[in-house]
PDB file of C-alpha atoms in Angstrom:
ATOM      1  CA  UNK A   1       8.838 -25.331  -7.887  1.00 73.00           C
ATOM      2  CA  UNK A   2       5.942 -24.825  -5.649  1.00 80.00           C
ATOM      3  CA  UNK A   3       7.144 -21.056  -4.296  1.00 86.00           C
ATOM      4  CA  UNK A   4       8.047 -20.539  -8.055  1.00 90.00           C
ATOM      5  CA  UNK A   5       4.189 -20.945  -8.733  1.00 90.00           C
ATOM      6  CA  UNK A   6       2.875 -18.766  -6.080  1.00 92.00           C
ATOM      7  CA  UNK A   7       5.652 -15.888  -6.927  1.00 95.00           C
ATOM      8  CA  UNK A   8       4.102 -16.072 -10.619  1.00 94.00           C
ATOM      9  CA  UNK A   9       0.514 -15.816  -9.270  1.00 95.00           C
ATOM     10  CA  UNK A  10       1.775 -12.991  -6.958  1.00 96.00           C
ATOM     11  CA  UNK A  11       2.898 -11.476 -10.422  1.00 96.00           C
ATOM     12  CA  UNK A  12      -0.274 -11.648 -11.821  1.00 95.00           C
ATOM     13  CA  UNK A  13      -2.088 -10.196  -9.396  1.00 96.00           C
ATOM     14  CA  UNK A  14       0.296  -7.630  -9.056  1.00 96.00           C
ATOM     15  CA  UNK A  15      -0.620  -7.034 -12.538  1.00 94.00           C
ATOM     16  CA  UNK A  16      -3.828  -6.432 -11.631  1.00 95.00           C
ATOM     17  CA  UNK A  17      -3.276  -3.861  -8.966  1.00 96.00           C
ATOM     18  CA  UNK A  18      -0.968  -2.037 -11.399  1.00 95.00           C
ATOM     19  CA  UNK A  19      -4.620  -1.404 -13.478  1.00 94.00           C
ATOM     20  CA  UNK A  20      -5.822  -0.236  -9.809  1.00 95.00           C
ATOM     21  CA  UNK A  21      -3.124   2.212  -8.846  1.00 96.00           C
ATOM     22  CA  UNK A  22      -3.771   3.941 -12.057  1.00 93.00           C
ATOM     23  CA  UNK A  23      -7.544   3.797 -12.471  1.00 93.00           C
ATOM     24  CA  UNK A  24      -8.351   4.406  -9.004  1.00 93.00           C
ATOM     25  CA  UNK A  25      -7.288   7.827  -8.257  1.00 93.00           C
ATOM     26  CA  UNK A  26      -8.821   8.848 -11.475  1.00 90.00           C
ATOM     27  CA  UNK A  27     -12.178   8.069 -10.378  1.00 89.00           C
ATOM     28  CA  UNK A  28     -12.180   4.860 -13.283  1.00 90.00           C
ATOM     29  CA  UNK A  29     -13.696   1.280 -13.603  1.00 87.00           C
ATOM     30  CA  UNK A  30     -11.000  -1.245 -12.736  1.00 88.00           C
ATOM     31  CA  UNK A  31     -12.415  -4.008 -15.046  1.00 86.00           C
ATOM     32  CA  UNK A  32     -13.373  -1.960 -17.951  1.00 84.00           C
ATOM     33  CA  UNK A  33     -12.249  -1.170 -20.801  1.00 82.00           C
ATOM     34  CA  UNK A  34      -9.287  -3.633 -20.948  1.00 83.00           C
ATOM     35  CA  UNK A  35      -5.951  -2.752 -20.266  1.00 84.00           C
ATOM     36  CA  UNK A  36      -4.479   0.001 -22.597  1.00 82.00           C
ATOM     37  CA  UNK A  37      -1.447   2.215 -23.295  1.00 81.00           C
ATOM     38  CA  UNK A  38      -1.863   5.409 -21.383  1.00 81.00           C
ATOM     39  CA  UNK A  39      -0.598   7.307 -24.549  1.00 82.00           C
ATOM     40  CA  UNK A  40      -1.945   5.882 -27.439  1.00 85.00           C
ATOM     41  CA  UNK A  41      -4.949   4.660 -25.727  1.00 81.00           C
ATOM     42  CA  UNK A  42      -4.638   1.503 -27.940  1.00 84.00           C
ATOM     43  CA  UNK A  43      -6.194  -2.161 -26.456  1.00 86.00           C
ATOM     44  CA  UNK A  44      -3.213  -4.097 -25.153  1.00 84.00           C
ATOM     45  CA  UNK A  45      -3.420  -7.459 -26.333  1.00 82.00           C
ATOM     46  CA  UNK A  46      -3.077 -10.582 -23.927  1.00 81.00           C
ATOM     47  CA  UNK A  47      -0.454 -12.041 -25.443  1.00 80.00           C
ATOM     48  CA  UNK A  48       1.669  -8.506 -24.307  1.00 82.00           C
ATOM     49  CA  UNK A  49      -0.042  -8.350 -21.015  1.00 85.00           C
ATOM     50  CA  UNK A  50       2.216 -10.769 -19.455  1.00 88.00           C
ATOM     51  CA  UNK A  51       3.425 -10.112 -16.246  1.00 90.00           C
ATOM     52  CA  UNK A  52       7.122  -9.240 -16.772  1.00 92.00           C
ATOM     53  CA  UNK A  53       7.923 -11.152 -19.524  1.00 90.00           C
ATOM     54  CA  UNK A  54       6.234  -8.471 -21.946  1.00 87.00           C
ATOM     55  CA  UNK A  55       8.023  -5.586 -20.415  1.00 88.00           C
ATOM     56  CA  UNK A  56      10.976  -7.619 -21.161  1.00 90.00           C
ATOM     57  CA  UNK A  57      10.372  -8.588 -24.422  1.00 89.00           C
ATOM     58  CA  UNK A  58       8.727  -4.809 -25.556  1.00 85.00           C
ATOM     59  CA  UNK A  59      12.056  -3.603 -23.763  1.00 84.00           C
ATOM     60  CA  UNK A  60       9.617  -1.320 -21.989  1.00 85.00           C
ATOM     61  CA  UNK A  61       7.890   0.209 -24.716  1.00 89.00           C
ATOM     62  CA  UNK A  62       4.331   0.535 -25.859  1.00 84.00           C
ATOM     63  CA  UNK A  63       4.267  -1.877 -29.266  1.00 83.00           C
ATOM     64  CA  UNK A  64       2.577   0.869 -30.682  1.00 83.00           C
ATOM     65  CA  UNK A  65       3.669   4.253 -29.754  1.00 87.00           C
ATOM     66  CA  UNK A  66       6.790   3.220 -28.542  1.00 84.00           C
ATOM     67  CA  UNK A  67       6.157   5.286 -24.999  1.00 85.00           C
ATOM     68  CA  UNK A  68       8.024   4.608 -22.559  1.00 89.00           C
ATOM     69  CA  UNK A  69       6.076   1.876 -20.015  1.00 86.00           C
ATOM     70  CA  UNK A  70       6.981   3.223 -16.379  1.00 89.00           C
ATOM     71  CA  UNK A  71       9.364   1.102 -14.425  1.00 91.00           C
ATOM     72  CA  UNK A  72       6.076   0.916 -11.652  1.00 92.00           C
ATOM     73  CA  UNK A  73       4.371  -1.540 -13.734  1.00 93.00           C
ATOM     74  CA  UNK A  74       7.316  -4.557 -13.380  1.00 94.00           C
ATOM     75  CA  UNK A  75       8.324  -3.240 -10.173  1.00 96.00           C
ATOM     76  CA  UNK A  76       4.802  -3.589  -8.472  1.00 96.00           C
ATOM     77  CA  UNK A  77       4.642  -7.037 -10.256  1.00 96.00           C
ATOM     78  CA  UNK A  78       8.140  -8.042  -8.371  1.00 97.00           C
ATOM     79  CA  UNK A  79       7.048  -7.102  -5.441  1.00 97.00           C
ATOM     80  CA  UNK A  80       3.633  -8.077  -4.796  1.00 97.00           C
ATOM     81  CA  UNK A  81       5.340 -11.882  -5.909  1.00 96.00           C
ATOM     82  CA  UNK A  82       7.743 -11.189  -3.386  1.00 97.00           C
ATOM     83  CA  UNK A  83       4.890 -10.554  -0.612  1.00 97.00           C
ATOM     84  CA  UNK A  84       2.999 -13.573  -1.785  1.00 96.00           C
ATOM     85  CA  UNK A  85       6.448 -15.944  -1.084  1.00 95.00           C
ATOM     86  CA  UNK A  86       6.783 -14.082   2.256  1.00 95.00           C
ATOM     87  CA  UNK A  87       3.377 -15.156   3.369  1.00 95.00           C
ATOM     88  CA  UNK A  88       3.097 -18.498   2.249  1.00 93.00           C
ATOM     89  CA  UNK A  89       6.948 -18.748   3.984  1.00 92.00           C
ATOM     90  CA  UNK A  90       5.658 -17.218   6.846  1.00 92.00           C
ATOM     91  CA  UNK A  91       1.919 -17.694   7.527  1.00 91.00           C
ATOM     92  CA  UNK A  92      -0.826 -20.732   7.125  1.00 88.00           C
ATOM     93  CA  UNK A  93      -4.483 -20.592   6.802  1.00 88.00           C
ATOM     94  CA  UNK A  94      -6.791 -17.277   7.588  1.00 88.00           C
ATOM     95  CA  UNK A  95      -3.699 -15.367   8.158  1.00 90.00           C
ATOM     96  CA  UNK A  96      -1.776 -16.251   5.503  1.00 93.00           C
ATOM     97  CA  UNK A  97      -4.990 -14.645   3.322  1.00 92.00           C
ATOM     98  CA  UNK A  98      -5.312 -11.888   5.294  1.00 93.00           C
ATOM     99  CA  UNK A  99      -1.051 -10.945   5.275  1.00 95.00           C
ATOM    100  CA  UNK A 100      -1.189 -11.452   1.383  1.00 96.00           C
ATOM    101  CA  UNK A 101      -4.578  -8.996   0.754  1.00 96.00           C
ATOM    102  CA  UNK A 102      -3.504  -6.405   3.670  1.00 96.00           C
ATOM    103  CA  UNK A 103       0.168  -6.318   2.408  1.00 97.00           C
ATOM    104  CA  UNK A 104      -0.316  -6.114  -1.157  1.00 97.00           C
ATOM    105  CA  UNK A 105      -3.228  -3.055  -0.777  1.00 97.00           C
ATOM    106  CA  UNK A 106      -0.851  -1.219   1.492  1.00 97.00           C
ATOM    107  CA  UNK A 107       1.747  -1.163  -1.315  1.00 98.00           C
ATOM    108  CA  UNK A 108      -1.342   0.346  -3.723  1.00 97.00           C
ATOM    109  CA  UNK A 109      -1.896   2.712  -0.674  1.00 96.00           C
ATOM    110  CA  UNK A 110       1.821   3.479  -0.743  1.00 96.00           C
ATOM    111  CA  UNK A 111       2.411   4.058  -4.079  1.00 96.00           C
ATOM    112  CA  UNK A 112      -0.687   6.140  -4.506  1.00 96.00           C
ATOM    113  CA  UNK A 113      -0.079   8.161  -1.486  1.00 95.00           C
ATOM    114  CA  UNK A 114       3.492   9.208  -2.793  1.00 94.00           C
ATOM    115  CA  UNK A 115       1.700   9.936  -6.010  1.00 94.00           C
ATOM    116  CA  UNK A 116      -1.466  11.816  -5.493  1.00 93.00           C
ATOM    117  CA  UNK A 117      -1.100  12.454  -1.643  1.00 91.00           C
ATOM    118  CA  UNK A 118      -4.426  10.928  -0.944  1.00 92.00           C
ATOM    119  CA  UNK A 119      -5.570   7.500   0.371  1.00 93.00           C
ATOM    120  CA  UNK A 120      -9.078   6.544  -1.785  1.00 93.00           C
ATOM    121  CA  UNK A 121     -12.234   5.420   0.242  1.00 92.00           C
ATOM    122  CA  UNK A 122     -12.386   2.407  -1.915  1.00 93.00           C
ATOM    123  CA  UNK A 123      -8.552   0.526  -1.260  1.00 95.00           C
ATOM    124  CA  UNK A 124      -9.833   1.137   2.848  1.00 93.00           C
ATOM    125  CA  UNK A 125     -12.752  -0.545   2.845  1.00 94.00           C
ATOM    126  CA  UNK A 126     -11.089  -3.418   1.029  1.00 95.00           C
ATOM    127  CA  UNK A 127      -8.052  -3.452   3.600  1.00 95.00           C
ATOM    128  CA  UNK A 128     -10.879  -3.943   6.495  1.00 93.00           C
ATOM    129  CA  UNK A 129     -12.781  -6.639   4.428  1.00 93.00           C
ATOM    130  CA  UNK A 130      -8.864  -8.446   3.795  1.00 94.00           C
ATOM    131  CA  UNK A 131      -8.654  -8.378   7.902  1.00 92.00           C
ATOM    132  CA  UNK A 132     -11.687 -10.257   8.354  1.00 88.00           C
ATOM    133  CA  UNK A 133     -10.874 -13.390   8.151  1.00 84.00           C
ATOM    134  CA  UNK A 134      -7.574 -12.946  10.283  1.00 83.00           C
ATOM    135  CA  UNK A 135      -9.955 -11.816  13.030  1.00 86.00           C
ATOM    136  CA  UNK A 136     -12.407 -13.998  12.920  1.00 84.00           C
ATOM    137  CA  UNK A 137     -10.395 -17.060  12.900  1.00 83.00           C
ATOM    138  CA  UNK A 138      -8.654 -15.465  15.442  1.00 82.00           C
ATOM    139  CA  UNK A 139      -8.279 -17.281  18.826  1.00 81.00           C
ATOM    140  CA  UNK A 140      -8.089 -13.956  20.357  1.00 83.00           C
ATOM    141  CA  UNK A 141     -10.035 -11.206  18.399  1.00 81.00           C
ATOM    142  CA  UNK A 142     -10.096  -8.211  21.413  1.00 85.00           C
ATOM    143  CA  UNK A 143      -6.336  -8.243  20.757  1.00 84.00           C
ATOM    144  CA  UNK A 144      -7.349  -6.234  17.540  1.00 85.00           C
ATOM    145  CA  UNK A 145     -10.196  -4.368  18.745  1.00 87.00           C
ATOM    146  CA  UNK A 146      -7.429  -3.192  21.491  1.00 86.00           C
ATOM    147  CA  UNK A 147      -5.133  -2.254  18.465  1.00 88.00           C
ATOM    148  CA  UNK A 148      -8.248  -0.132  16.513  1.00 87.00           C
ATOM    149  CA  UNK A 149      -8.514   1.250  20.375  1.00 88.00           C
ATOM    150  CA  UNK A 150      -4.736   2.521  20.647  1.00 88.00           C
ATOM    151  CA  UNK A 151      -4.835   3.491  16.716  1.00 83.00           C
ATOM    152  CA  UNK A 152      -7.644   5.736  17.493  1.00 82.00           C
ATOM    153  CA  UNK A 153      -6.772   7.022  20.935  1.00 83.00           C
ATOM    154  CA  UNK A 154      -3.397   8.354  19.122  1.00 78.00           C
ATOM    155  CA  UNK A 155      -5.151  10.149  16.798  1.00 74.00           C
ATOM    156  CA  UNK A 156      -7.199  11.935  19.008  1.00 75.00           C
ATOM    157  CA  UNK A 157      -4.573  12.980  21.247  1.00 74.00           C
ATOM    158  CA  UNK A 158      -2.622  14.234  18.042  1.00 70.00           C
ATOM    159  CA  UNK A 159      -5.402  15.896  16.503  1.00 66.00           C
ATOM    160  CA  UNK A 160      -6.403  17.800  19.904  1.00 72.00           C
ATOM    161  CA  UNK A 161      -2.609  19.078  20.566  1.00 70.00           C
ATOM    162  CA  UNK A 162      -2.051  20.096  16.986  1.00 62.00           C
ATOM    163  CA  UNK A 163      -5.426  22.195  17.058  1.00 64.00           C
ATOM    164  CA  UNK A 164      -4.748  23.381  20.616  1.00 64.00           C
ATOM    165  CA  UNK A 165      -1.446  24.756  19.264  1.00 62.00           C
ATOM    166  CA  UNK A 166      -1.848  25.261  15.588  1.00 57.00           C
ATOM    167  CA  UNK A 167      -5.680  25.703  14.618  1.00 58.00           C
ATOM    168  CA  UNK A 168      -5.153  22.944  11.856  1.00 62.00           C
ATOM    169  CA  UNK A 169      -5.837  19.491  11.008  1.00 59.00           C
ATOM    170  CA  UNK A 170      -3.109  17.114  11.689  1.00 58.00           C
ATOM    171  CA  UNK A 171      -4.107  14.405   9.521  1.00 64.00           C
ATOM    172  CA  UNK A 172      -6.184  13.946   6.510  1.00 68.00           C
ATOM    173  CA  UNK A 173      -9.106  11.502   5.950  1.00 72.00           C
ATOM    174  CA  UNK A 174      -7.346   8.970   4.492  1.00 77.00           C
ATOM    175  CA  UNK A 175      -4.988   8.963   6.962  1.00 81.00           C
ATOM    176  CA  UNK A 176      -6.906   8.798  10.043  1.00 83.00           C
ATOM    177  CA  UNK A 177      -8.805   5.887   8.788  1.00 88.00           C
ATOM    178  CA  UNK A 178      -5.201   4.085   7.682  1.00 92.00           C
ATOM    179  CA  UNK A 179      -3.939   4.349  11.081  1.00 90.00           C
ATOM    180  CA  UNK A 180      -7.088   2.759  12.628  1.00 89.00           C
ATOM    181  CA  UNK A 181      -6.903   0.277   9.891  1.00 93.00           C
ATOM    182  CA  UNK A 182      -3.339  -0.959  10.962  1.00 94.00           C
ATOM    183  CA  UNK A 183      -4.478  -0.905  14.284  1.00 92.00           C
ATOM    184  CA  UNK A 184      -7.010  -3.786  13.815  1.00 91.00           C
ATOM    185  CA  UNK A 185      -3.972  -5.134  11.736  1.00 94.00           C
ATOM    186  CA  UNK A 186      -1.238  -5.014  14.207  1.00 93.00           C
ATOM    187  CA  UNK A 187      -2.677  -4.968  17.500  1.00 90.00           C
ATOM    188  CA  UNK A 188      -1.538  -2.534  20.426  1.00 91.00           C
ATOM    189  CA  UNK A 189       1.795  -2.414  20.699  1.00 91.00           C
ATOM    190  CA  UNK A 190       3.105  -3.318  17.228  1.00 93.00           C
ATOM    191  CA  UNK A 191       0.711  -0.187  15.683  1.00 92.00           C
ATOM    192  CA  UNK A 192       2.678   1.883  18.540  1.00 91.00           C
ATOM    193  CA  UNK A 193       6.328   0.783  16.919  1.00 93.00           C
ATOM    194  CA  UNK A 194       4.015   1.553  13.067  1.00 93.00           C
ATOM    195  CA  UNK A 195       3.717   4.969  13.800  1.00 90.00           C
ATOM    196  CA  UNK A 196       7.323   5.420  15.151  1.00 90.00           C
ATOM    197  CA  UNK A 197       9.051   4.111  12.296  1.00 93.00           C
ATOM    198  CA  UNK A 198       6.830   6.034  10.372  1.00 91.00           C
ATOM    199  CA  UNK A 199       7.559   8.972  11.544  1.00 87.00           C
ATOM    200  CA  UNK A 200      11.085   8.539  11.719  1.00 91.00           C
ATOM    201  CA  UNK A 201      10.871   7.828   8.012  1.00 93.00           C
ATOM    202  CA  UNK A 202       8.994  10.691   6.966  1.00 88.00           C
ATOM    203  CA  UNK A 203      11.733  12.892   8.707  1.00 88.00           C
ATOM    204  CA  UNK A 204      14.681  11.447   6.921  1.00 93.00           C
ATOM    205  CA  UNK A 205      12.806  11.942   3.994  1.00 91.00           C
ATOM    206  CA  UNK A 206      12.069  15.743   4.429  1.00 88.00           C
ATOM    207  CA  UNK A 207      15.443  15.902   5.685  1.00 89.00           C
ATOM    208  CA  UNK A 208      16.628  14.101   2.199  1.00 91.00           C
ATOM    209  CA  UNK A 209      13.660  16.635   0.336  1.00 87.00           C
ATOM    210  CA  UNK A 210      15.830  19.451   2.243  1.00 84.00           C
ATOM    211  CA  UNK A 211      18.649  19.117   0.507  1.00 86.00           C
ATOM    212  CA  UNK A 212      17.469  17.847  -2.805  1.00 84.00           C
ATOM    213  CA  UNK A 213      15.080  20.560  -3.188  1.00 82.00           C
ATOM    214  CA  UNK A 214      15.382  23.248  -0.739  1.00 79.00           C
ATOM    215  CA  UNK A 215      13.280  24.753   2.230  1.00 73.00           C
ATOM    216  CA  UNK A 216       9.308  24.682   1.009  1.00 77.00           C
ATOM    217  CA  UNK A 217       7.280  25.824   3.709  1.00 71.00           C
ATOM    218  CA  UNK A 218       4.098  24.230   2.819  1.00 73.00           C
ATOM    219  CA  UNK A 219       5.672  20.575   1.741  1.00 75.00           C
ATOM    220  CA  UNK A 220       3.797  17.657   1.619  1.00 81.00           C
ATOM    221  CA  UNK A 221       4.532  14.041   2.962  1.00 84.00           C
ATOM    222  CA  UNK A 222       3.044  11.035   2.039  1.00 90.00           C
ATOM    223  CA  UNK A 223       2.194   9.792   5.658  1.00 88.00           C
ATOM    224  CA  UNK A 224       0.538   6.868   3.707  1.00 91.00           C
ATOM    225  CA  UNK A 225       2.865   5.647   2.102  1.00 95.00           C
ATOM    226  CA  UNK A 226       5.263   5.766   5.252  1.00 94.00           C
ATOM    227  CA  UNK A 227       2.437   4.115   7.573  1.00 94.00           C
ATOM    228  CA  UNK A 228       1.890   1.133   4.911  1.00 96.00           C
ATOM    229  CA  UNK A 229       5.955   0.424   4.606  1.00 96.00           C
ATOM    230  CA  UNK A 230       6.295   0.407   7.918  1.00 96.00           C
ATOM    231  CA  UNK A 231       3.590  -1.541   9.078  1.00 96.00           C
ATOM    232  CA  UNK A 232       4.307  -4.727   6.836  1.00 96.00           C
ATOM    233  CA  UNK A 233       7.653  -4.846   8.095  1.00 95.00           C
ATOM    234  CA  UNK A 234       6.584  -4.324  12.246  1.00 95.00           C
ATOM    235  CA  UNK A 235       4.070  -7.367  11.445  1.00 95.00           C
ATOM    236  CA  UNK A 236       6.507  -9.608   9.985  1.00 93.00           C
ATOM    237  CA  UNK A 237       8.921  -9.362  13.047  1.00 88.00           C
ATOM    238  CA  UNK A 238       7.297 -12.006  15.315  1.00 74.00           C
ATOM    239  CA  UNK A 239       8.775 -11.436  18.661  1.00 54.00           C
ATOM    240  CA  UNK A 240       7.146  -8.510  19.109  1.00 48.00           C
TER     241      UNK A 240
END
């Protein structure tokens, strides 16, 4: 009963970030107005703003314009539930805080990433303030510092052998400050194995892109969203 109550409270705060992954990117407040059909623009009552149960019950349908309500909104709610049962599985105390805030931001970095292909200032800055208290608390906290130190020294060796032999930026903004991010996250080594899988991600996707879509010279990834999905699944795996 007890995980049953923290996988609804993971649903309503997934909820919540739902109203972030839209607003965000379009440069809106996050608290008001109150939530509202995308379409219709109509006020959506509490009583249909539960999490799940009203995209059941609506069959996933505005109640007013009958739009179709993206699959995203009952998907994020599922899965930021899931992270909260992981962590309080998994993790006690500062760390269990810090897993559940880092984690669930990552998948709003992910998802808007893959949508927009840019990481917002904002979602950052609230990633490094989630990480505080993990550090802090920590009996150790140069083990993090050391992670920032090896997220940062692989970005400058990137970003000096990509303009060396390309004349280009290697990495956006948003990235470079993810990666550093993670770093503080993850430590040394585990931010290492990060941007590995990562990158072994993002090729079987272009690969997968390849065929779906054909050869586009200029294509974009969403480094992002590869960085955040791998880096919640390197910090779960505890031997490392």
């Amino acid at each position: 009963m007890l995980y049953l109550y923290y996988f609804i409270l993971g649903t309503i705060f997934g909820s919540f970030l739902n109203v972030v992954i839209y607003r965000v990117p379009k440069k809106k407040s996050i608290i008001l107005p109150r939530s509202y059909c995308p379409n219709c623009k109509n006020i959506i009552p509490f009583y249909r703003n539960i999490p799940l149960i009203s995209f059941i019950t609506l069959k996933g349908k505005c109640n007013n314009c009958k739009t179709s309500i993206s699959s995203i909104y009952p998907l994020t709610e599922i899965i930021i539930g899931l992270i909260f049962l992981i962590g309080i599985y998994n993790f006690r105390g500062a760390e269990l805080i810090s897993f559940i805030l880092v984690s669930s931001l990552l998948y709003v970095v992910s998802i808007i990433d893959y949508k927009y292909f840019i990481i917002p200032l904002e979602i950052s800055f609230f990633i490094l303030l989630s990480l505080l208290p993990n550090i802090i608390f920590s009996p150790n906290p140069l083990f993090y510092f050391y992670g920032f130190l090896v997220g940062l020294g692989y970005l400058l060796f990137i970003y000096i052998i990509t303009w060396v032999i390309t004349r280009k930026e290697p990495l956006g903004l948003g990235d470079f400050q993810l990666i550093c991010l993670l770093g503080l996250w993850l430590g040394p080594l585990k931010i290492l194995i990060t941007i590995f899988l990562s990158a072994c991600i993002g090729i079987l996707y272009w690969i997968l892109l390849y065929f779906v879509k054909g050869h586009e010279k200029n294509r974009k990834l969403p480094l992002g969203s590869f960085l955040s999905f791998s880096a919640i699944i390197v910090y779960l795996i505890q031997f490392i």
